XYZ file of C-alpha atoms in Angstrom:
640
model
C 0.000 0.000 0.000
C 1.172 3.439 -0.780
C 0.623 7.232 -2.322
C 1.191 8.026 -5.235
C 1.550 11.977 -6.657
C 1.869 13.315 -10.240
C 2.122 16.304 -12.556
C 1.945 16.974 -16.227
C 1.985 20.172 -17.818
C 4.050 22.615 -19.202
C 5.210 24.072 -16.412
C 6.051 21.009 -14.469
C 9.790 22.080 -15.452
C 13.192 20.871 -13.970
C 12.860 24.394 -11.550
C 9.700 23.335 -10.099
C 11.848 20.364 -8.647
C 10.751 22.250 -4.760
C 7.121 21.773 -5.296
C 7.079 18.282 -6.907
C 9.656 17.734 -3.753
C 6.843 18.957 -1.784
C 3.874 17.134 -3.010
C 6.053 13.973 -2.699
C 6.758 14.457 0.779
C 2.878 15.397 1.469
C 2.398 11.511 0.993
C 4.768 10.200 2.851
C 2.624 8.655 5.811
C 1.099 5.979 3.407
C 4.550 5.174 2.348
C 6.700 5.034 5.168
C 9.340 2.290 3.603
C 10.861 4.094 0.828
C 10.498 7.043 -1.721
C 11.155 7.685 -5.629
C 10.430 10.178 -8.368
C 10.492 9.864 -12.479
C 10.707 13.151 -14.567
C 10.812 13.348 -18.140
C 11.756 17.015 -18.767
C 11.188 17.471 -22.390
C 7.980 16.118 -22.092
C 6.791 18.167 -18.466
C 6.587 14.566 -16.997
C 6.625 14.337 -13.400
C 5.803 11.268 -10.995
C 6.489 10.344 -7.792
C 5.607 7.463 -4.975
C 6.036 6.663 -1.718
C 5.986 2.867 -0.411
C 4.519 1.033 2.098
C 6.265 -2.528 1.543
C 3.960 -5.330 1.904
C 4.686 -7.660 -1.202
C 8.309 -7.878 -2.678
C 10.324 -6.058 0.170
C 13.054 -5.876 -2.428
C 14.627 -3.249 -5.177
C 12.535 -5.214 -7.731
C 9.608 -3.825 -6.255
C 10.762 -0.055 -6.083
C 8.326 3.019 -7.817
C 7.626 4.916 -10.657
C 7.907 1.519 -12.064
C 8.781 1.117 -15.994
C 7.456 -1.565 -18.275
C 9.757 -4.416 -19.795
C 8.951 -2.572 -23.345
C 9.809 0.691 -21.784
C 6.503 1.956 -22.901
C 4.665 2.541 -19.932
C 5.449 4.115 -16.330
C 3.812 3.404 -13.494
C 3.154 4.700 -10.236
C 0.612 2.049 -7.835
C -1.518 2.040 -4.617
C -2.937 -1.299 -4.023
C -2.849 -4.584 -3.849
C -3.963 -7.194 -6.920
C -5.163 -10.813 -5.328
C -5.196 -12.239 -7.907
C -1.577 -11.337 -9.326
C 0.141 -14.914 -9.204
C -2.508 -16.395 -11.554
C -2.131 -13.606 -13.959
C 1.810 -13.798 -13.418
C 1.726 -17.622 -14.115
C -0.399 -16.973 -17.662
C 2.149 -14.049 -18.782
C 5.058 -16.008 -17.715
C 3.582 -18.970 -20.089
C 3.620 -16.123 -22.897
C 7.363 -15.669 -22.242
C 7.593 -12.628 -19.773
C 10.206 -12.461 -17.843
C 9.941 -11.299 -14.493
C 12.631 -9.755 -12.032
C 10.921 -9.953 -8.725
C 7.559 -11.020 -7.289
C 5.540 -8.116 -6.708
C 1.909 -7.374 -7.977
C 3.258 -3.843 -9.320
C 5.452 -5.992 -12.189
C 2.567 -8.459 -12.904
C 0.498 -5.243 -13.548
C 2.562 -3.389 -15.571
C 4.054 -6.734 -18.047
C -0.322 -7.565 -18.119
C -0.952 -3.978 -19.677
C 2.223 -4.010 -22.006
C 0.403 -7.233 -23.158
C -3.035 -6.287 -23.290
C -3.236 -2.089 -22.977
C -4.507 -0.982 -19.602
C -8.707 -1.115 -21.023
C -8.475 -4.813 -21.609
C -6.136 -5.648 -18.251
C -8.632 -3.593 -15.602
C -11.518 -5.960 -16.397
C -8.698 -8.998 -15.490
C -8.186 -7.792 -12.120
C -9.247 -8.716 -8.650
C -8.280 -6.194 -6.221
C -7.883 -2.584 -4.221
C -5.683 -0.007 -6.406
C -5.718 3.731 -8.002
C -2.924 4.118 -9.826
C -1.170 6.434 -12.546
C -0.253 5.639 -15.696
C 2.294 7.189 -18.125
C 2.455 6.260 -21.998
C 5.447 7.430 -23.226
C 4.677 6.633 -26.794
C 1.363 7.826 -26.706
C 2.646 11.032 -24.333
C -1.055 9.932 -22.666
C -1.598 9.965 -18.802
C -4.005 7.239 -17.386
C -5.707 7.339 -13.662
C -7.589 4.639 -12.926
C -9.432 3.557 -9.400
C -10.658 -0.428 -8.471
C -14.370 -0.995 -8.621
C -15.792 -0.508 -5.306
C -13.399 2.613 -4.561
C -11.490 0.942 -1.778
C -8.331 3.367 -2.641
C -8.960 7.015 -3.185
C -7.590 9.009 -5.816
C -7.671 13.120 -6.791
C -6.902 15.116 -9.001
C -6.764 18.618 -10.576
C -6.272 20.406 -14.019
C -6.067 23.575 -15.492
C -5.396 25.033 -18.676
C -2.150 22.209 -20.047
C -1.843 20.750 -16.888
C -3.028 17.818 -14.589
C -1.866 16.716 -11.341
C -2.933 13.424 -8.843
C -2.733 12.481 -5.777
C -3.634 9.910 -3.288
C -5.400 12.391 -1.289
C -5.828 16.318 -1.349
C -2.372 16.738 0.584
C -0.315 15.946 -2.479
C -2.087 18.631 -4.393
C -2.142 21.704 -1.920
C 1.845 22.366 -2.712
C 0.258 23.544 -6.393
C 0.568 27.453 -6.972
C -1.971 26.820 -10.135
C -4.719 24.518 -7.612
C -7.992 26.624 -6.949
C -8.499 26.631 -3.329
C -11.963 28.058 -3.472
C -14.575 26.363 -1.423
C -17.235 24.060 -3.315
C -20.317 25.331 -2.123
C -22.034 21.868 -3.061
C -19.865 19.752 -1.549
C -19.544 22.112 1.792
C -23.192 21.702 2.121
C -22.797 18.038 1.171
C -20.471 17.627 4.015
C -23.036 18.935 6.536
C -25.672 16.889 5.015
C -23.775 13.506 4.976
C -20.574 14.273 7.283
C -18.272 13.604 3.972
C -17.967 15.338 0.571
C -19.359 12.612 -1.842
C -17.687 11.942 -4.622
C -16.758 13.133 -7.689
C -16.568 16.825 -6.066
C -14.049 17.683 -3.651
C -14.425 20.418 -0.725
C -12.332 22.808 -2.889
C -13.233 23.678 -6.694
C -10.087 23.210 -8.005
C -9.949 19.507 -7.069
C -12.248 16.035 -8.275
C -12.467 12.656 -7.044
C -11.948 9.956 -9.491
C -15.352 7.932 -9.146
C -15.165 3.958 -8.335
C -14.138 1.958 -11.377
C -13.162 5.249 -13.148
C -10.850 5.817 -15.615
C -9.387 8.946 -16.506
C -7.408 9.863 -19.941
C -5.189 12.947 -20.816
C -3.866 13.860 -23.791
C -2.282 17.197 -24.814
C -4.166 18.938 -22.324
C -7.600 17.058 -23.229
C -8.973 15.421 -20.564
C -11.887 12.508 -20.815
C -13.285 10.655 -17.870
C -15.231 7.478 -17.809
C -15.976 4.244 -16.065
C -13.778 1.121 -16.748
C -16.557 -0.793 -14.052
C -20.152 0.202 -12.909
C -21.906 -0.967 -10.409
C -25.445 -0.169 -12.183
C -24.058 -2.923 -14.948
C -23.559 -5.813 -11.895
C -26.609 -5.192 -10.781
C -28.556 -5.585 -13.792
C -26.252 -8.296 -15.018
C -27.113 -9.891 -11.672
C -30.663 -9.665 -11.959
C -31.090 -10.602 -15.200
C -30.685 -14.186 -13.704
C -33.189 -15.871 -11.346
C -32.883 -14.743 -7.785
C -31.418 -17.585 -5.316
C -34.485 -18.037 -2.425
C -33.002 -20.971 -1.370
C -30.754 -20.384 2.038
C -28.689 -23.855 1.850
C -27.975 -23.263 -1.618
C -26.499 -19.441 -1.025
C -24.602 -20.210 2.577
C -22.579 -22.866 0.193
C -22.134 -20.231 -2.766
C -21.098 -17.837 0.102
C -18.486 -20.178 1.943
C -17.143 -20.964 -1.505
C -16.469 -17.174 -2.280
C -15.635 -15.468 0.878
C -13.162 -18.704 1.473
C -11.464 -17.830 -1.570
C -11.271 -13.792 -1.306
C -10.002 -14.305 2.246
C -7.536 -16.691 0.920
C -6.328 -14.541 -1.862
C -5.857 -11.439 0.957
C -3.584 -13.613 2.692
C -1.007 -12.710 0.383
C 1.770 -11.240 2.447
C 5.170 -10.800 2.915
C 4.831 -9.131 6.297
C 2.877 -9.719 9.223
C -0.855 -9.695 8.935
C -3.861 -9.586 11.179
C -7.721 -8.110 11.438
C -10.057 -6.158 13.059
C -12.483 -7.800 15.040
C -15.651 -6.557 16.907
C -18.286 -8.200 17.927
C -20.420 -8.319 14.941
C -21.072 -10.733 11.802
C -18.895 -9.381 9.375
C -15.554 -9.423 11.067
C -16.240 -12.446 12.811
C -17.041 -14.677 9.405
C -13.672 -12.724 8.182
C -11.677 -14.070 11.064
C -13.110 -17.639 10.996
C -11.997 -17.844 7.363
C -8.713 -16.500 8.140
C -8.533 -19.208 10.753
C -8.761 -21.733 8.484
C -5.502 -21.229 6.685
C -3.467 -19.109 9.390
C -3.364 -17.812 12.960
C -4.085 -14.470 12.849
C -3.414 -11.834 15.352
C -7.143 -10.064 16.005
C -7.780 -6.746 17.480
C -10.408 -4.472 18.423
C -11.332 -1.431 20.438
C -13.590 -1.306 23.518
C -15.070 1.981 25.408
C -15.800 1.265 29.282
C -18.703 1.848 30.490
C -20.379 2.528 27.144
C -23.480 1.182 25.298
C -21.904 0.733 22.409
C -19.253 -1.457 24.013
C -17.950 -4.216 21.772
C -14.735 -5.360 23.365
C -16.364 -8.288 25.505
C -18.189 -9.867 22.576
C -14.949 -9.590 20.540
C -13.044 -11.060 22.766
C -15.498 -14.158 23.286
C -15.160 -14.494 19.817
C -11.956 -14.461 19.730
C -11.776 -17.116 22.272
C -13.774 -19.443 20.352
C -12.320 -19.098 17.341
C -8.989 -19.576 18.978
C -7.437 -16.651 17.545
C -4.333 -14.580 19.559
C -6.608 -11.484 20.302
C -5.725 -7.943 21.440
C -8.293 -5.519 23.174
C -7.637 -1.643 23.106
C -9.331 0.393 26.037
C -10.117 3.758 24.765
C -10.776 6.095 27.855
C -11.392 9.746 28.094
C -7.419 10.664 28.598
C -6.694 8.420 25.262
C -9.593 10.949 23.351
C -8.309 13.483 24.744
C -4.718 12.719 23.417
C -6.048 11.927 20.128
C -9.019 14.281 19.338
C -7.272 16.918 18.471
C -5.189 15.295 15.953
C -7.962 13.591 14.034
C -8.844 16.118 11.613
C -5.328 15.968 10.318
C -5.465 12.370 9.099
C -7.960 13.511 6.779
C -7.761 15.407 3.424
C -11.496 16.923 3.905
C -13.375 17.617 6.929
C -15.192 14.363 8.108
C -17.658 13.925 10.781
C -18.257 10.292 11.178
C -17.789 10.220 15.069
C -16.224 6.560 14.524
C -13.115 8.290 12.852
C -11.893 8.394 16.666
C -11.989 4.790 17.862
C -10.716 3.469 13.757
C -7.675 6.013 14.444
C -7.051 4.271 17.796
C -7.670 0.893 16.100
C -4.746 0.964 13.850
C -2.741 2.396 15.386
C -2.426 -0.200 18.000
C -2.841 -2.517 15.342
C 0.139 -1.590 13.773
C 2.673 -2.138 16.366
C 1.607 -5.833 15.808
C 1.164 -5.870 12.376
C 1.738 -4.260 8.854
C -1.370 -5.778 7.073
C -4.686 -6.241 8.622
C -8.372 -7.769 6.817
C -11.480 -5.971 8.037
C -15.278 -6.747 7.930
C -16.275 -3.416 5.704
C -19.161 -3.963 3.494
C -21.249 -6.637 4.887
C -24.219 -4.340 6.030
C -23.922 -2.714 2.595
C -23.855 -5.664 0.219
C -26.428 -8.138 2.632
C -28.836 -5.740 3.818
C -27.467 -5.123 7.506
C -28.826 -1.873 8.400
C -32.705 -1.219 9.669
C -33.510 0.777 7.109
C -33.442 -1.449 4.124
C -35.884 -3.592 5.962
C -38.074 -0.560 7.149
C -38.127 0.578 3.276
C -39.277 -2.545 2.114
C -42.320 -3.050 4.893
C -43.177 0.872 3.749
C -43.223 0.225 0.792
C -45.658 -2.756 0.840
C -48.026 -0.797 3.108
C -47.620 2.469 0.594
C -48.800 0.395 -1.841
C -51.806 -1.099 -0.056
C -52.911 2.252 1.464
C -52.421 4.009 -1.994
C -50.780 7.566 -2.312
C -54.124 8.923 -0.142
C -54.088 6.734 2.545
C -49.950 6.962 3.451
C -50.469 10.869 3.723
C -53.501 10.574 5.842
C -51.442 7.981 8.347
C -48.634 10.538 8.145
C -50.879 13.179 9.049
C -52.399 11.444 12.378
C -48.835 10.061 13.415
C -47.625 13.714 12.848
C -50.813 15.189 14.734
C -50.654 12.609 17.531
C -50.205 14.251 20.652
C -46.337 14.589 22.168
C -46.890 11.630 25.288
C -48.557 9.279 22.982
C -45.578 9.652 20.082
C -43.340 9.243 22.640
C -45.182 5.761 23.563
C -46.079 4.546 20.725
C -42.125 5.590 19.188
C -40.526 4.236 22.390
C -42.257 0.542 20.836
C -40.418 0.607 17.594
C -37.595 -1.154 16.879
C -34.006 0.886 17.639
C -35.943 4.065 19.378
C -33.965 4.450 22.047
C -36.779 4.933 24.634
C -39.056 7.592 24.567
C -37.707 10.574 23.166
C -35.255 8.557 20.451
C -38.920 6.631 19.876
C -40.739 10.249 19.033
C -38.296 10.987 16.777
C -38.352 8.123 14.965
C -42.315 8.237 14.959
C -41.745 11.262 13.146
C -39.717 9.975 10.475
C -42.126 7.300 10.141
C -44.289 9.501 8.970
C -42.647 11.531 6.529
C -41.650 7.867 5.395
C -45.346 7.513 4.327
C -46.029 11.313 3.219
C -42.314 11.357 0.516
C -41.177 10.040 -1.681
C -38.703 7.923 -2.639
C -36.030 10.310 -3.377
C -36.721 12.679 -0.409
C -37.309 9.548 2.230
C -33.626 8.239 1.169
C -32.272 11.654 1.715
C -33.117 12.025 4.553
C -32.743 8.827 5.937
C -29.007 8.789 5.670
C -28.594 13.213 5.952
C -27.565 14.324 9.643
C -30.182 17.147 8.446
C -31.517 17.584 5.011
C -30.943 21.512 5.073
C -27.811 22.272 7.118
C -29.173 24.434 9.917
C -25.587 25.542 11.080
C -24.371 26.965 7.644
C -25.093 30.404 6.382
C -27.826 31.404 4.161
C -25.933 31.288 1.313
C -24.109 28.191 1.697
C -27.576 26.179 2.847
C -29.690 25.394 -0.078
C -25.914 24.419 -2.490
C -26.260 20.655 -3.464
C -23.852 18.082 -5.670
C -26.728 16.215 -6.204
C -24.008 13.016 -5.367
C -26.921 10.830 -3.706
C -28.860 10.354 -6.332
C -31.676 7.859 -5.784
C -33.966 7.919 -8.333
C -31.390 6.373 -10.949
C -32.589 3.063 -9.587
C -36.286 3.753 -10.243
C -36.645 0.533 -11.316
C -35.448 -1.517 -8.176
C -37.544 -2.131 -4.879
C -36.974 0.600 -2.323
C -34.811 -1.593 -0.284
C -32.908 -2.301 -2.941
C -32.714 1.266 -4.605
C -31.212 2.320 -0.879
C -28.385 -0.344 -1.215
C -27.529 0.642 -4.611
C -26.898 4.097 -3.448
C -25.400 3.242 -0.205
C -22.785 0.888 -2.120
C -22.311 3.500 -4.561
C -22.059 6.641 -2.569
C -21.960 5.951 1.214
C -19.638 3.296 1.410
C -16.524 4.459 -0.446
C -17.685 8.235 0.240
C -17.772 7.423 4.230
C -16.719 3.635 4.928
C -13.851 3.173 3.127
C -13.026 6.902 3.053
C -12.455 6.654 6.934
C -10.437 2.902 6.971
C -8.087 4.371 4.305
C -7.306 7.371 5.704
C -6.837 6.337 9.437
C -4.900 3.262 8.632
C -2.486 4.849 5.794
C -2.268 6.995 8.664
C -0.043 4.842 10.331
C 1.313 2.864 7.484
C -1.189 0.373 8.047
C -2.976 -1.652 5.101
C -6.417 -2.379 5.263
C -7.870 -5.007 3.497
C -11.271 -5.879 2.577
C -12.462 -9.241 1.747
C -16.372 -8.868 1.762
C -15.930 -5.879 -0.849
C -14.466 -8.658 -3.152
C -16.406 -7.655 -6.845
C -17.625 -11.532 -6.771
C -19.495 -11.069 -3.285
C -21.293 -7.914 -4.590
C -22.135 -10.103 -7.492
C -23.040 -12.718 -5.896
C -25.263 -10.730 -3.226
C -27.609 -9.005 -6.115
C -28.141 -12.565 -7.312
C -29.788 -13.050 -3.884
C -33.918 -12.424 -3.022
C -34.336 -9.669 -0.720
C -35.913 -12.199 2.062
C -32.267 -13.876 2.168
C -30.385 -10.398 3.286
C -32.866 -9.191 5.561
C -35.689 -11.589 6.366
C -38.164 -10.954 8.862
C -36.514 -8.442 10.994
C -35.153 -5.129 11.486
C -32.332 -6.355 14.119
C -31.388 -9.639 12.465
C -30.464 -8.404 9.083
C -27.744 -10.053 6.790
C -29.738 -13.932 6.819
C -27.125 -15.136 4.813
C -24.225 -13.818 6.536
C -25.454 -15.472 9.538
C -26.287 -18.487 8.617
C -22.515 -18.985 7.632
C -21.178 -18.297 10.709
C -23.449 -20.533 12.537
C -21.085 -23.319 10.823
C -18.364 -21.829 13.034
C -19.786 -19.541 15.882
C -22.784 -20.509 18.552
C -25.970 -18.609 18.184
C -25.896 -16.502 21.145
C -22.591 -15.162 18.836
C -24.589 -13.955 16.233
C -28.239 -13.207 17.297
C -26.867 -10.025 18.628
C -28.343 -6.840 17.834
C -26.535 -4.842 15.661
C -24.468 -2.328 17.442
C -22.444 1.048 15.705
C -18.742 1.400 16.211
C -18.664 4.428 18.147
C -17.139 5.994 21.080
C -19.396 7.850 23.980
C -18.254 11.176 22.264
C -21.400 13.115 23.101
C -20.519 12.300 27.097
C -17.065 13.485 26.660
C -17.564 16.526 24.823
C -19.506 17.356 27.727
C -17.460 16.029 30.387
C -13.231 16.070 30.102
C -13.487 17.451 26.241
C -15.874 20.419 26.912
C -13.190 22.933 27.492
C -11.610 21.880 24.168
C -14.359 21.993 22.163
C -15.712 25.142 23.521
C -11.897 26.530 22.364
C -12.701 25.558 18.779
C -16.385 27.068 18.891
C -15.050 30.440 20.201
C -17.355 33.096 18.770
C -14.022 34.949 16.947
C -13.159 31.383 15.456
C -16.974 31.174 14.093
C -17.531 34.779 12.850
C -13.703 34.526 11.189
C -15.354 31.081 9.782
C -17.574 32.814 6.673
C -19.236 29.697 6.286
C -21.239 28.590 9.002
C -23.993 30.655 11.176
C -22.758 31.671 14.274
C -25.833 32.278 16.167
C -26.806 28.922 14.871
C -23.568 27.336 16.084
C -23.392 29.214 19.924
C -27.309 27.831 20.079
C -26.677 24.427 18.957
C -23.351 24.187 21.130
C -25.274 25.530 24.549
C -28.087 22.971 23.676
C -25.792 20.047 23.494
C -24.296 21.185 27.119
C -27.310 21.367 28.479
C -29.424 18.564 27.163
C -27.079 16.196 25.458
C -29.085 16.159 22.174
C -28.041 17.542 19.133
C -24.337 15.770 19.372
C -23.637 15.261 15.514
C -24.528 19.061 14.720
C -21.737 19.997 17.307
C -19.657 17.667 15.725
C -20.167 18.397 12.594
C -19.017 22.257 13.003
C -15.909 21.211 15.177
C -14.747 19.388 12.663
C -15.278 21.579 9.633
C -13.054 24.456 11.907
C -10.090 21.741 12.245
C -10.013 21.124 9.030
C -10.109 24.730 7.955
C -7.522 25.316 10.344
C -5.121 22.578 9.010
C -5.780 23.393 6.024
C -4.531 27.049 6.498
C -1.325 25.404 8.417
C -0.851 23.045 5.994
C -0.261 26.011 3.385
């Protein structure tokens, strides 16, 4: 795993040697082993990289890598599973190779094939650059699911990438204006969705995209997309069948675990105590001991260390809890923002930070459970959308906005009953809230339900007028008309949310560290494979019990008081220490000076929000939210 940094223009000369310098050295946390740089003057040619070793520890495997025609240069972030197969058929063809990384076997496949026809032959995590010297042609290109991130910026003759936004900010030419769309994005969602970046002058290359540049002309597409698998998937008849799928499923996840093995340092995982990293670890355990680790919060509801470590025990696996107390937060809270290249606001940043870090005093290489709730239907509301949508279509459009209307009319103690009864309300007041939602489940539509089903707040309430109503339009539901609302939600999710959020926060907190992070269940075979599945087989019967399939498989290794757990977020009890040992901090950060020198957010909206939170404890993720938009606007002014 590694970063890799770029530019191409005319003024990428031999004198701009300090920035290029610069921009390398901007990536050198997510390659910690090693360094190198390829110019080609004449032709304003610039690439660098920065290595994290993990396969071929030797020379052989050393970056901007060159081609055995000399043709091609390349500069890689990733890993390729399936690289020994494809080195076997090339070396049948007569290529020779000088060492065993998946780099070589990447670069000999597209001097075979040309890089359209090898992407489609690959089973992995990567973004990587690639220079044509005989075409004079620059090619990004990203893996399917958008496990590895990759940016990058133009202007008039020019074009520079990066890993992440810190390889670009060293660029005099890079417009650092705000994008109004994907600030108010950011407060909608707690990321900047993809393809926009925070700043104007900067784009994320989409999941399975593929970039070209020529002369200055630019044209971006899709190599992979996800809207193909899924209709390719459901163009065949839908397994209904459990026994059937839970052998499929072993089959599959036995063999993308097995290919993730691959390693020529020490490797481990992350374990909690949910489905998805447990059926990780128990295929890991058939083939090697791994070292397991996970992060626990005393005294919290959200708590996982105990389960994990059961687990652990079980599976007989050499585990490793991490406490993380109020004097660890405070330690690392302030340094969060910094790990990432945009603001983000998913409160679980903290504890994945912690996670690898520990992690990697053990290990260089760790497998994680990311993906299972998005590819088998493990959160409540694909389940919720589906029962909706069978009642919407009972009650007709008349009848769903007269039950919205009396649920939305009921009186405040009987919501608060009646919500306390449904499934994850968290008592009374959680339950009225939810009640509410309910109904403007039944009075939306589709587009509007989804939005703000996964928004922190549909119209950010904390930024100014002017920045409030700006929208990317990123989560776009409605291109999935066709699908079942459940379904429509998981398409977006996997899409959008996943890499956007998911994978966005893994990537960033474990290159961190110089940690790699793989991801078995986001294998392109499993997402495949789970859209050939009926919708009663990811989330049967139940809200809390979601991912059938999942857990049926790990009932061949696990007991069922393992896996009939409700599902539980991976969070730390941030709300109680923002108003216990972290109050003074945060109040720092929300000084009135800091919010009026802000320009984007409102500060009367900000003091009100931050004096409701201390005295109520609600309203947590819109304090959040604004203290970490300030620390990354304050980094990112250091950082210049």
């Amino acid at each position: 795993m590694c970063g890799i940094v770029g530019w191409i223009g005319e003024s990428c000369a031999p004198g701009s040697a300090e920035v290029t310098q610069r921009m390398l050295a901007a990536m050198a946390h997510r390659g910690p082993d090693g360094e190198g740089a390829w110019r080609d003057a004449n032709a304003g040619v610039w690439i660098g990289h920065r290595r994290l070793s993990v396969l071929d520890l030797s020379q052989a495997g050393h970056q901007p890598m060159h081609s055995p025609s000399g043709r091609y240069v390349l500069s890689y972030n990733g890993e390729i599973y399936n690289h020994p197969t494809l080195r076997m058929d090339l070396a049948a063809r007569g290529v020779a190779f000088k060492g065993t990384g998946d780099s070589e076997t990447l670069l000999a496949l597209i001097d075979r094939v040309g890089i359209e026809a090898a992407l489609p032959q690959l089973n992995g995590m990567f973004a990587f650059a690639l220079w044509d010297c005989a075409e004079q042609t620059l090619w990004l290109a990203r893996d399917r699911l958008g496990v590895k991130p990759l940016v990058y910026a133009t202007a008039p003759g020019q074009i520079a990438f990066a890993s992440d936004l810190n390889g670009l900010r060293p660029l005099s030419w890079l417009n650092r204006d705000l994008d109004a769309g994907a600030v108010a994005d950011y407060f909608r969602y707690l990321c900047a969705p993809a393809p926009s970046s925070v700043i104007l002058g900067a784009r994320k290359l989409a999941p399975g995209g593929l970039l070209r540049w020529r002369a200055g002309e630019i044209s971006v597409g899709q190599w992979w997309r996800i809207d193909d698998a899924i209709a390719t998937a459901q163009a065949e008849q839908p397994s209904d069948d459990l026994g059937t799928a839970v052998e499929e499923l072993q089959a599959l996840l036995s063999d993308a675990v097995h290919g993730q093995l691959i390693s020529d340092v020490p490797l481990g995982a992350f374990l909690s105590g949910g489905i998805d990293s447990a059926l990780v670890t128990a295929a890991m355990r058939e083939r090697t001991m791994p070292r397991t680790f996970t992060v626990g919060f005393p005294g919290s509801a959200g708590d996982e260390a105990d389960a994990a470590a059961a687990t652990a025990r079980h599976l007989g696996v050499d585990h490793r809890g991490i406490v993380l107390s109020p004097d660890d937060a405070m330690a690392l809270v302030g340094t969060v923002s910094s790990i990432y290249d945009e603001p983000f606001a998913d409160a679980s940043a903290l504890p994945t930070a912690l996670l690898c870090r520990a992690a990697r005093d053990h290990v260089t290489v760790a497998l994680a459970g990311d993906g299972g709730d998005e590819l088998f239907g493990g959160y409540p509301r694909y389940f919720h959308g589906a029962r909706i949508e069978r009642m919407r279509a009972r009650l007709g459009q008349g009848g769903s906005r007269a039950l919205a209307g009396v649920m939305t009319a009921m009186p405040a103690s009987l919501a608060q009953v009646l919500g306390g009864l449904l499934p994850g309300g968290g008592g009374s007041e959680g339950g009225a809230v939810r009640l509410r939602r309910l109904a403007t489940y039944f009075a939306a539509d589709r587009a509007d339900t989804y939005r703000d089903a996964v928004a922190a707040w549909p119209a950010p309430p904390l930024l100014d007028r002017d920045w409030r109503t700006a929208e990317t339009g990123a989560v776009d539901i409605d291109r999935y008309a066709a699908l079942p609302w459940a379904e429509a939600m998981m398409a977006v999710d996997q899409g959008s949310y996943l890499p956007d959020d998911i994978l966005t926060k893994t990537d960033r907190a474990s290159m961190a560290v110089g940690l790699e992070v793989r991801v078995p269940l986001l294998d392109h075979r499993l997402l495949e494979f789970s859209w050939r599945l009926a919708p009663q087989l990811k989330w049967g019967d139940s809200a809390i019990a979601g991912k059938r399939v999942l857990r049926a498989l790990l009932a061949r290794s696990l007991p069922k008081e393992f896996i009939d757990r409700p599902k539980m977020g991976f969070g730390a009890p941030l709300a109680d220490w923002l108003r216990g040992p972290l109050r003074g901090w945060a109040a720092d950060i929300l000084a009135p000076d800091a919010l009026r020198r802000d320009g984007v957010l409102d500060p009367g909206a900000v003091e009100k929000a931050w004096a409701q939170f201390c005295a109520t404890g609600t309203g947590f993720q819109r304090v959040w939210t604004a203290i970490q938009w300030l620390q990354w606007r304050e980094t990112w002014r250091e950082r210049r």
